[in-house]
PDB file of C-alpha atoms in Angstrom:
ATOM      1  CA  UNK A   1      -6.411   7.946 -18.301  1.00 94.00           C
ATOM      2  CA  UNK A   2      -4.355   5.753 -15.976  1.00 95.00           C
ATOM      3  CA  UNK A   3      -0.832   4.454 -16.509  1.00 93.00           C
ATOM      4  CA  UNK A   4      -0.667   0.708 -15.951  1.00 94.00           C
ATOM      5  CA  UNK A   5       2.525  -0.567 -14.326  1.00 93.00           C
ATOM      6  CA  UNK A   6       3.308  -4.257 -13.917  1.00 94.00           C
ATOM      7  CA  UNK A   7       5.846  -4.747 -11.089  1.00 94.00           C
ATOM      8  CA  UNK A   8       7.017  -7.955 -12.754  1.00 92.00           C
ATOM      9  CA  UNK A   9       8.050  -5.920 -15.803  1.00 93.00           C
ATOM     10  CA  UNK A  10       9.538  -2.955 -13.907  1.00 92.00           C
ATOM     11  CA  UNK A  11      13.023  -2.742 -12.509  1.00 91.00           C
ATOM     12  CA  UNK A  12      13.341  -2.820  -8.734  1.00 91.00           C
ATOM     13  CA  UNK A  13      14.263   0.847  -8.206  1.00 92.00           C
ATOM     14  CA  UNK A  14      11.477   2.171 -10.421  1.00 93.00           C
ATOM     15  CA  UNK A  15       8.815   0.295  -8.489  1.00 94.00           C
ATOM     16  CA  UNK A  16      10.456   1.160  -5.162  1.00 93.00           C
ATOM     17  CA  UNK A  17      10.169   4.851  -6.039  1.00 94.00           C
ATOM     18  CA  UNK A  18       6.508   4.360  -6.965  1.00 95.00           C
ATOM     19  CA  UNK A  19       5.736   2.622  -3.671  1.00 95.00           C
ATOM     20  CA  UNK A  20       7.515   5.177  -1.499  1.00 95.00           C
ATOM     21  CA  UNK A  21       5.880   8.082  -3.347  1.00 96.00           C
ATOM     22  CA  UNK A  22       2.358   6.689  -2.912  1.00 96.00           C
ATOM     23  CA  UNK A  23       2.460   5.061   0.523  1.00 95.00           C
ATOM     24  CA  UNK A  24       2.755   8.418   2.277  1.00 96.00           C
ATOM     25  CA  UNK A  25       3.260   9.921   4.752  1.00 97.00           C
ATOM     26  CA  UNK A  26       5.310   7.244   6.509  1.00 97.00           C
ATOM     27  CA  UNK A  27       6.247   7.594  10.201  1.00 97.00           C
ATOM     28  CA  UNK A  28       9.923   7.216  10.988  1.00 97.00           C
ATOM     29  CA  UNK A  29      11.368   4.716  13.430  1.00 97.00           C
ATOM     30  CA  UNK A  30      14.750   6.150  14.437  1.00 98.00           C
ATOM     31  CA  UNK A  31      16.295   2.843  15.486  1.00 98.00           C
ATOM     32  CA  UNK A  32      19.174   2.681  17.936  1.00 98.00           C
ATOM     33  CA  UNK A  33      21.045  -0.570  18.400  1.00 98.00           C
ATOM     34  CA  UNK A  34      24.326  -1.747  19.873  1.00 98.00           C
ATOM     35  CA  UNK A  35      26.529  -4.253  18.076  1.00 97.00           C
ATOM     36  CA  UNK A  36      27.915  -7.350  19.759  1.00 96.00           C
ATOM     37  CA  UNK A  37      31.274  -5.548  20.096  1.00 96.00           C
ATOM     38  CA  UNK A  38      29.663  -2.507  21.752  1.00 97.00           C
ATOM     39  CA  UNK A  39      29.329   0.012  18.891  1.00 97.00           C
ATOM     40  CA  UNK A  40      26.141   2.086  19.051  1.00 98.00           C
ATOM     41  CA  UNK A  41      24.240   2.420  15.765  1.00 98.00           C
ATOM     42  CA  UNK A  42      21.442   4.831  14.840  1.00 98.00           C
ATOM     43  CA  UNK A  43      19.416   4.855  11.617  1.00 98.00           C
ATOM     44  CA  UNK A  44      15.989   6.030  10.415  1.00 98.00           C
ATOM     45  CA  UNK A  45      13.580   3.466   8.956  1.00 98.00           C
ATOM     46  CA  UNK A  46      10.372   4.678   7.334  1.00 97.00           C
ATOM     47  CA  UNK A  47       8.608   1.321   6.947  1.00 97.00           C
ATOM     48  CA  UNK A  48       7.257   1.362  10.508  1.00 98.00           C
ATOM     49  CA  UNK A  49       4.003   0.667  12.369  1.00 98.00           C
ATOM     50  CA  UNK A  50       2.285  -1.005  15.352  1.00 98.00           C
ATOM     51  CA  UNK A  51       1.744  -4.765  15.181  1.00 98.00           C
ATOM     52  CA  UNK A  52      -0.047  -5.543  18.454  1.00 98.00           C
ATOM     53  CA  UNK A  53      -1.345  -3.766  21.537  1.00 98.00           C
ATOM     54  CA  UNK A  54      -1.450  -6.711  23.955  1.00 98.00           C
ATOM     55  CA  UNK A  55       1.373  -7.534  24.065  1.00 98.00           C
ATOM     56  CA  UNK A  56       2.708  -4.193  22.782  1.00 98.00           C
ATOM     57  CA  UNK A  57       4.661  -4.972  19.605  1.00 98.00           C
ATOM     58  CA  UNK A  58       5.977  -2.567  16.987  1.00 98.00           C
ATOM     59  CA  UNK A  59       7.525  -3.429  13.651  1.00 98.00           C
ATOM     60  CA  UNK A  60       9.868  -1.919  11.108  1.00 98.00           C
ATOM     61  CA  UNK A  61      11.275  -3.226   7.865  1.00 98.00           C
ATOM     62  CA  UNK A  62      14.946  -3.343   6.996  1.00 97.00           C
ATOM     63  CA  UNK A  63      15.293  -3.102   3.222  1.00 95.00           C
ATOM     64  CA  UNK A  64      18.399  -5.200   2.688  1.00 93.00           C
ATOM     65  CA  UNK A  65      20.695  -6.309   5.493  1.00 93.00           C
ATOM     66  CA  UNK A  66      21.637  -3.131   7.302  1.00 93.00           C
ATOM     67  CA  UNK A  67      23.565  -2.687  10.556  1.00 96.00           C
ATOM     68  CA  UNK A  68      20.334  -2.156  12.517  1.00 97.00           C
ATOM     69  CA  UNK A  69      19.099  -5.610  11.500  1.00 98.00           C
ATOM     70  CA  UNK A  70      22.434  -7.348  12.111  1.00 97.00           C
ATOM     71  CA  UNK A  71      22.778  -5.808  15.557  1.00 98.00           C
ATOM     72  CA  UNK A  72      19.243  -6.767  16.557  1.00 98.00           C
ATOM     73  CA  UNK A  73      19.772 -10.334  15.373  1.00 98.00           C
ATOM     74  CA  UNK A  74      23.026 -10.499  17.361  1.00 98.00           C
ATOM     75  CA  UNK A  75      21.806  -8.866  20.590  1.00 98.00           C
ATOM     76  CA  UNK A  76      18.001  -9.131  20.623  1.00 98.00           C
ATOM     77  CA  UNK A  77      17.332  -5.489  21.548  1.00 98.00           C
ATOM     78  CA  UNK A  78      16.683  -2.065  20.019  1.00 98.00           C
ATOM     79  CA  UNK A  79      15.061   1.298  20.736  1.00 98.00           C
ATOM     80  CA  UNK A  80      12.533   3.103  18.554  1.00 98.00           C
ATOM     81  CA  UNK A  81      13.207   6.810  19.024  1.00 98.00           C
ATOM     82  CA  UNK A  82      10.538   9.301  17.933  1.00 98.00           C
ATOM     83  CA  UNK A  83      11.771  11.457  15.045  1.00 98.00           C
ATOM     84  CA  UNK A  84      10.840  15.123  15.731  1.00 98.00           C
ATOM     85  CA  UNK A  85      11.112  18.032  13.329  1.00 97.00           C
ATOM     86  CA  UNK A  86      13.797  19.941  15.332  1.00 97.00           C
ATOM     87  CA  UNK A  87      16.206  17.014  14.805  1.00 97.00           C
ATOM     88  CA  UNK A  88      15.570  16.889  11.053  1.00 96.00           C
ATOM     89  CA  UNK A  89      19.181  17.356   9.921  1.00 97.00           C
ATOM     90  CA  UNK A  90      20.571  14.845  12.425  1.00 98.00           C
ATOM     91  CA  UNK A  91      17.944  12.263  11.457  1.00 98.00           C
ATOM     92  CA  UNK A  92      18.838  12.673   7.805  1.00 98.00           C
ATOM     93  CA  UNK A  93      22.574  12.515   8.580  1.00 98.00           C
ATOM     94  CA  UNK A  94      22.194   9.186  10.386  1.00 98.00           C
ATOM     95  CA  UNK A  95      20.869   7.672   7.136  1.00 96.00           C
ATOM     96  CA  UNK A  96      24.396   8.023   5.690  1.00 96.00           C
ATOM     97  CA  UNK A  97      25.916   4.696   4.690  1.00 93.00           C
ATOM     98  CA  UNK A  98      28.729   4.787   7.247  1.00 95.00           C
ATOM     99  CA  UNK A  99      31.092   1.785   7.368  1.00 94.00           C
ATOM    100  CA  UNK A 100      30.231  -0.896   9.906  1.00 91.00           C
ATOM    101  CA  UNK A 101      31.872  -0.049  13.215  1.00 92.00           C
ATOM    102  CA  UNK A 102      31.226   3.707  12.938  1.00 96.00           C
ATOM    103  CA  UNK A 103      28.703   5.038  15.438  1.00 97.00           C
ATOM    104  CA  UNK A 104      26.176   7.442  13.931  1.00 98.00           C
ATOM    105  CA  UNK A 105      25.679   8.919  17.407  1.00 98.00           C
ATOM    106  CA  UNK A 106      29.286  10.086  17.363  1.00 97.00           C
ATOM    107  CA  UNK A 107      29.620  10.856  13.650  1.00 97.00           C
ATOM    108  CA  UNK A 108      26.440  12.971  13.559  1.00 98.00           C
ATOM    109  CA  UNK A 109      26.649  14.556  17.017  1.00 97.00           C
ATOM    110  CA  UNK A 110      23.516  12.910  18.426  1.00 98.00           C
ATOM    111  CA  UNK A 111      23.367  12.922  22.224  1.00 98.00           C
ATOM    112  CA  UNK A 112      22.718   9.580  23.937  1.00 98.00           C
ATOM    113  CA  UNK A 113      21.045   8.703  27.209  1.00 98.00           C
ATOM    114  CA  UNK A 114      20.951   5.285  28.884  1.00 98.00           C
ATOM    115  CA  UNK A 115      17.924   3.066  28.355  1.00 98.00           C
ATOM    116  CA  UNK A 116      16.226   1.523  31.370  1.00 98.00           C
ATOM    117  CA  UNK A 117      15.519  -2.039  30.174  1.00 98.00           C
ATOM    118  CA  UNK A 118      17.742  -2.661  27.137  1.00 98.00           C
ATOM    119  CA  UNK A 119      21.406  -2.099  26.289  1.00 98.00           C
ATOM    120  CA  UNK A 120      21.108   0.208  23.239  1.00 98.00           C
ATOM    121  CA  UNK A 121      20.970   3.878  24.260  1.00 98.00           C
ATOM    122  CA  UNK A 122      18.079   6.210  23.625  1.00 98.00           C
ATOM    123  CA  UNK A 123      18.330   9.489  21.700  1.00 98.00           C
ATOM    124  CA  UNK A 124      18.436  12.058  24.490  1.00 98.00           C
ATOM    125  CA  UNK A 125      16.291  14.659  22.712  1.00 98.00           C
ATOM    126  CA  UNK A 126      13.702  12.316  21.199  1.00 98.00           C
ATOM    127  CA  UNK A 127      10.381  13.088  22.938  1.00 98.00           C
ATOM    128  CA  UNK A 128       9.418   9.394  23.045  1.00 98.00           C
ATOM    129  CA  UNK A 129      11.533   6.246  23.129  1.00 98.00           C
ATOM    130  CA  UNK A 130      10.208   2.688  22.982  1.00 98.00           C
ATOM    131  CA  UNK A 131      12.671   0.154  24.369  1.00 98.00           C
ATOM    132  CA  UNK A 132      12.177  -3.175  22.627  1.00 98.00           C
ATOM    133  CA  UNK A 133      13.246  -6.780  22.902  1.00 98.00           C
ATOM    134  CA  UNK A 134      13.258  -8.785  19.690  1.00 98.00           C
ATOM    135  CA  UNK A 135      10.026 -10.735  19.247  1.00 98.00           C
ATOM    136  CA  UNK A 136      10.691 -12.229  15.820  1.00 98.00           C
ATOM    137  CA  UNK A 137      11.736 -11.474  12.268  1.00 98.00           C
ATOM    138  CA  UNK A 138      10.124 -12.311   8.948  1.00 98.00           C
ATOM    139  CA  UNK A 139      12.087 -12.398   5.701  1.00 98.00           C
ATOM    140  CA  UNK A 140      10.094 -11.211   2.674  1.00 97.00           C
ATOM    141  CA  UNK A 141      11.956 -10.891  -0.612  1.00 95.00           C
ATOM    142  CA  UNK A 142      14.887  -8.508  -0.225  1.00 94.00           C
ATOM    143  CA  UNK A 143      13.631  -7.199   3.130  1.00 97.00           C
ATOM    144  CA  UNK A 144      13.236  -8.305   6.741  1.00 98.00           C
ATOM    145  CA  UNK A 145      10.360  -7.283   8.985  1.00 98.00           C
ATOM    146  CA  UNK A 146      11.536  -6.882  12.576  1.00 98.00           C
ATOM    147  CA  UNK A 147       8.989  -7.237  15.383  1.00 98.00           C
ATOM    148  CA  UNK A 148       9.926  -5.809  18.769  1.00 98.00           C
ATOM    149  CA  UNK A 149       8.076  -6.262  22.042  1.00 98.00           C
ATOM    150  CA  UNK A 150       7.969  -2.938  23.854  1.00 98.00           C
ATOM    151  CA  UNK A 151       9.291  -3.485  27.371  1.00 98.00           C
ATOM    152  CA  UNK A 152       9.523   0.173  28.397  1.00 98.00           C
ATOM    153  CA  UNK A 153       8.338   3.544  27.108  1.00 98.00           C
ATOM    154  CA  UNK A 154       9.991   6.836  28.064  1.00 98.00           C
ATOM    155  CA  UNK A 155       8.082  10.045  27.299  1.00 98.00           C
ATOM    156  CA  UNK A 156       9.352  13.589  27.824  1.00 98.00           C
ATOM    157  CA  UNK A 157       6.935  15.351  30.147  1.00 97.00           C
ATOM    158  CA  UNK A 158       7.213  18.492  28.007  1.00 97.00           C
ATOM    159  CA  UNK A 159       5.085  16.884  25.261  1.00 98.00           C
ATOM    160  CA  UNK A 160       2.350  15.628  27.609  1.00 97.00           C
ATOM    161  CA  UNK A 161      -0.992  17.418  27.973  1.00 97.00           C
ATOM    162  CA  UNK A 162      -3.581  15.931  30.360  1.00 96.00           C
ATOM    163  CA  UNK A 163      -1.695  12.638  30.385  1.00 94.00           C
ATOM    164  CA  UNK A 164      -1.616  12.346  26.589  1.00 95.00           C
ATOM    165  CA  UNK A 165       1.234  13.016  24.113  1.00 96.00           C
ATOM    166  CA  UNK A 166       0.273  16.229  22.297  1.00 97.00           C
ATOM    167  CA  UNK A 167       0.929  16.027  18.563  1.00 96.00           C
ATOM    168  CA  UNK A 168       1.656  19.750  18.148  1.00 96.00           C
ATOM    169  CA  UNK A 169       4.353  19.507  20.819  1.00 97.00           C
ATOM    170  CA  UNK A 170       5.903  16.317  19.452  1.00 97.00           C
ATOM    171  CA  UNK A 171       6.122  17.689  15.874  1.00 97.00           C
ATOM    172  CA  UNK A 172       6.658  14.398  14.021  1.00 97.00           C
ATOM    173  CA  UNK A 173       8.622  14.119  10.809  1.00 97.00           C
ATOM    174  CA  UNK A 174       7.460  11.754   8.078  1.00 97.00           C
ATOM    175  CA  UNK A 175       8.991  10.441   4.878  1.00 96.00           C
ATOM    176  CA  UNK A 176       7.477  11.039   1.472  1.00 97.00           C
ATOM    177  CA  UNK A 177       8.858  10.227  -1.977  1.00 94.00           C
ATOM    178  CA  UNK A 178      12.283  11.097  -3.404  1.00 92.00           C
ATOM    179  CA  UNK A 179      14.174  13.304  -0.927  1.00 94.00           C
ATOM    180  CA  UNK A 180      10.942  14.767   0.421  1.00 96.00           C
ATOM    181  CA  UNK A 181      10.009  14.867   4.098  1.00 97.00           C
ATOM    182  CA  UNK A 182       6.707  15.860   5.681  1.00 96.00           C
ATOM    183  CA  UNK A 183       6.012  17.995   8.727  1.00 96.00           C
ATOM    184  CA  UNK A 184       2.837  18.102  10.795  1.00 94.00           C
ATOM    185  CA  UNK A 185       0.708  20.519   8.776  1.00 92.00           C
ATOM    186  CA  UNK A 186      -3.023  20.867   9.457  1.00 92.00           C
ATOM    187  CA  UNK A 187      -4.946  18.701  11.919  1.00 93.00           C
ATOM    188  CA  UNK A 188      -8.596  17.654  11.608  1.00 94.00           C
ATOM    189  CA  UNK A 189     -10.644  15.989  14.336  1.00 94.00           C
ATOM    190  CA  UNK A 190     -13.767  13.887  13.900  1.00 96.00           C
ATOM    191  CA  UNK A 191     -15.354  11.318  16.227  1.00 95.00           C
ATOM    192  CA  UNK A 192     -16.061   7.815  14.997  1.00 94.00           C
ATOM    193  CA  UNK A 193     -19.723   7.215  14.201  1.00 94.00           C
ATOM    194  CA  UNK A 194     -21.151   4.412  16.357  1.00 90.00           C
ATOM    195  CA  UNK A 195     -23.428   1.874  14.723  1.00 90.00           C
ATOM    196  CA  UNK A 196     -27.030   2.328  15.864  1.00 85.00           C
ATOM    197  CA  UNK A 197     -28.610  -1.117  15.950  1.00 75.00           C
ATOM    198  CA  UNK A 198     -32.040   0.406  16.651  1.00 72.00           C
ATOM    199  CA  UNK A 199     -32.109   2.518  13.496  1.00 63.00           C
TER     200      UNK A 199
END
């Protein structure tokens, strides 16, 4: 037997919890930005994916109007830092609702490094960082989808094997429901099956 749930008849938080518990696992965009007055901000966003390959565009969703979104609107730049398992506690700490003007880098002890093409800094120990310029935003309900054109990618050579980022070395974190997080776990490989037009 199924339980039928009408989002129009559910309160916002109940349906939010349902969505985030079923759309799993979700990769984490650890977004670094710099405000117009020069304060560096860092926050994890788990509504994150690729939008386009040519040009390279990634997207994340800001639920509500958070500092990440305001800073990007004001400055037009951000960095998507890969969220690895060894930085689990720092990633979680940067989700704290600090007052505007407080840098999560400083408050949570996250080491910075300069970006090459944009003003916001990268997370020094993130194995991959995608430096982005704002492409566009799209307001949907209580959220804003942010599209960023990737203008530079920086990859730590320690996670590269034969010119390819190795998943077991990167050790990605993902978000699940409630306060649950996912780690890499098992890996399965299977090749795509080509269509045989002669069959």
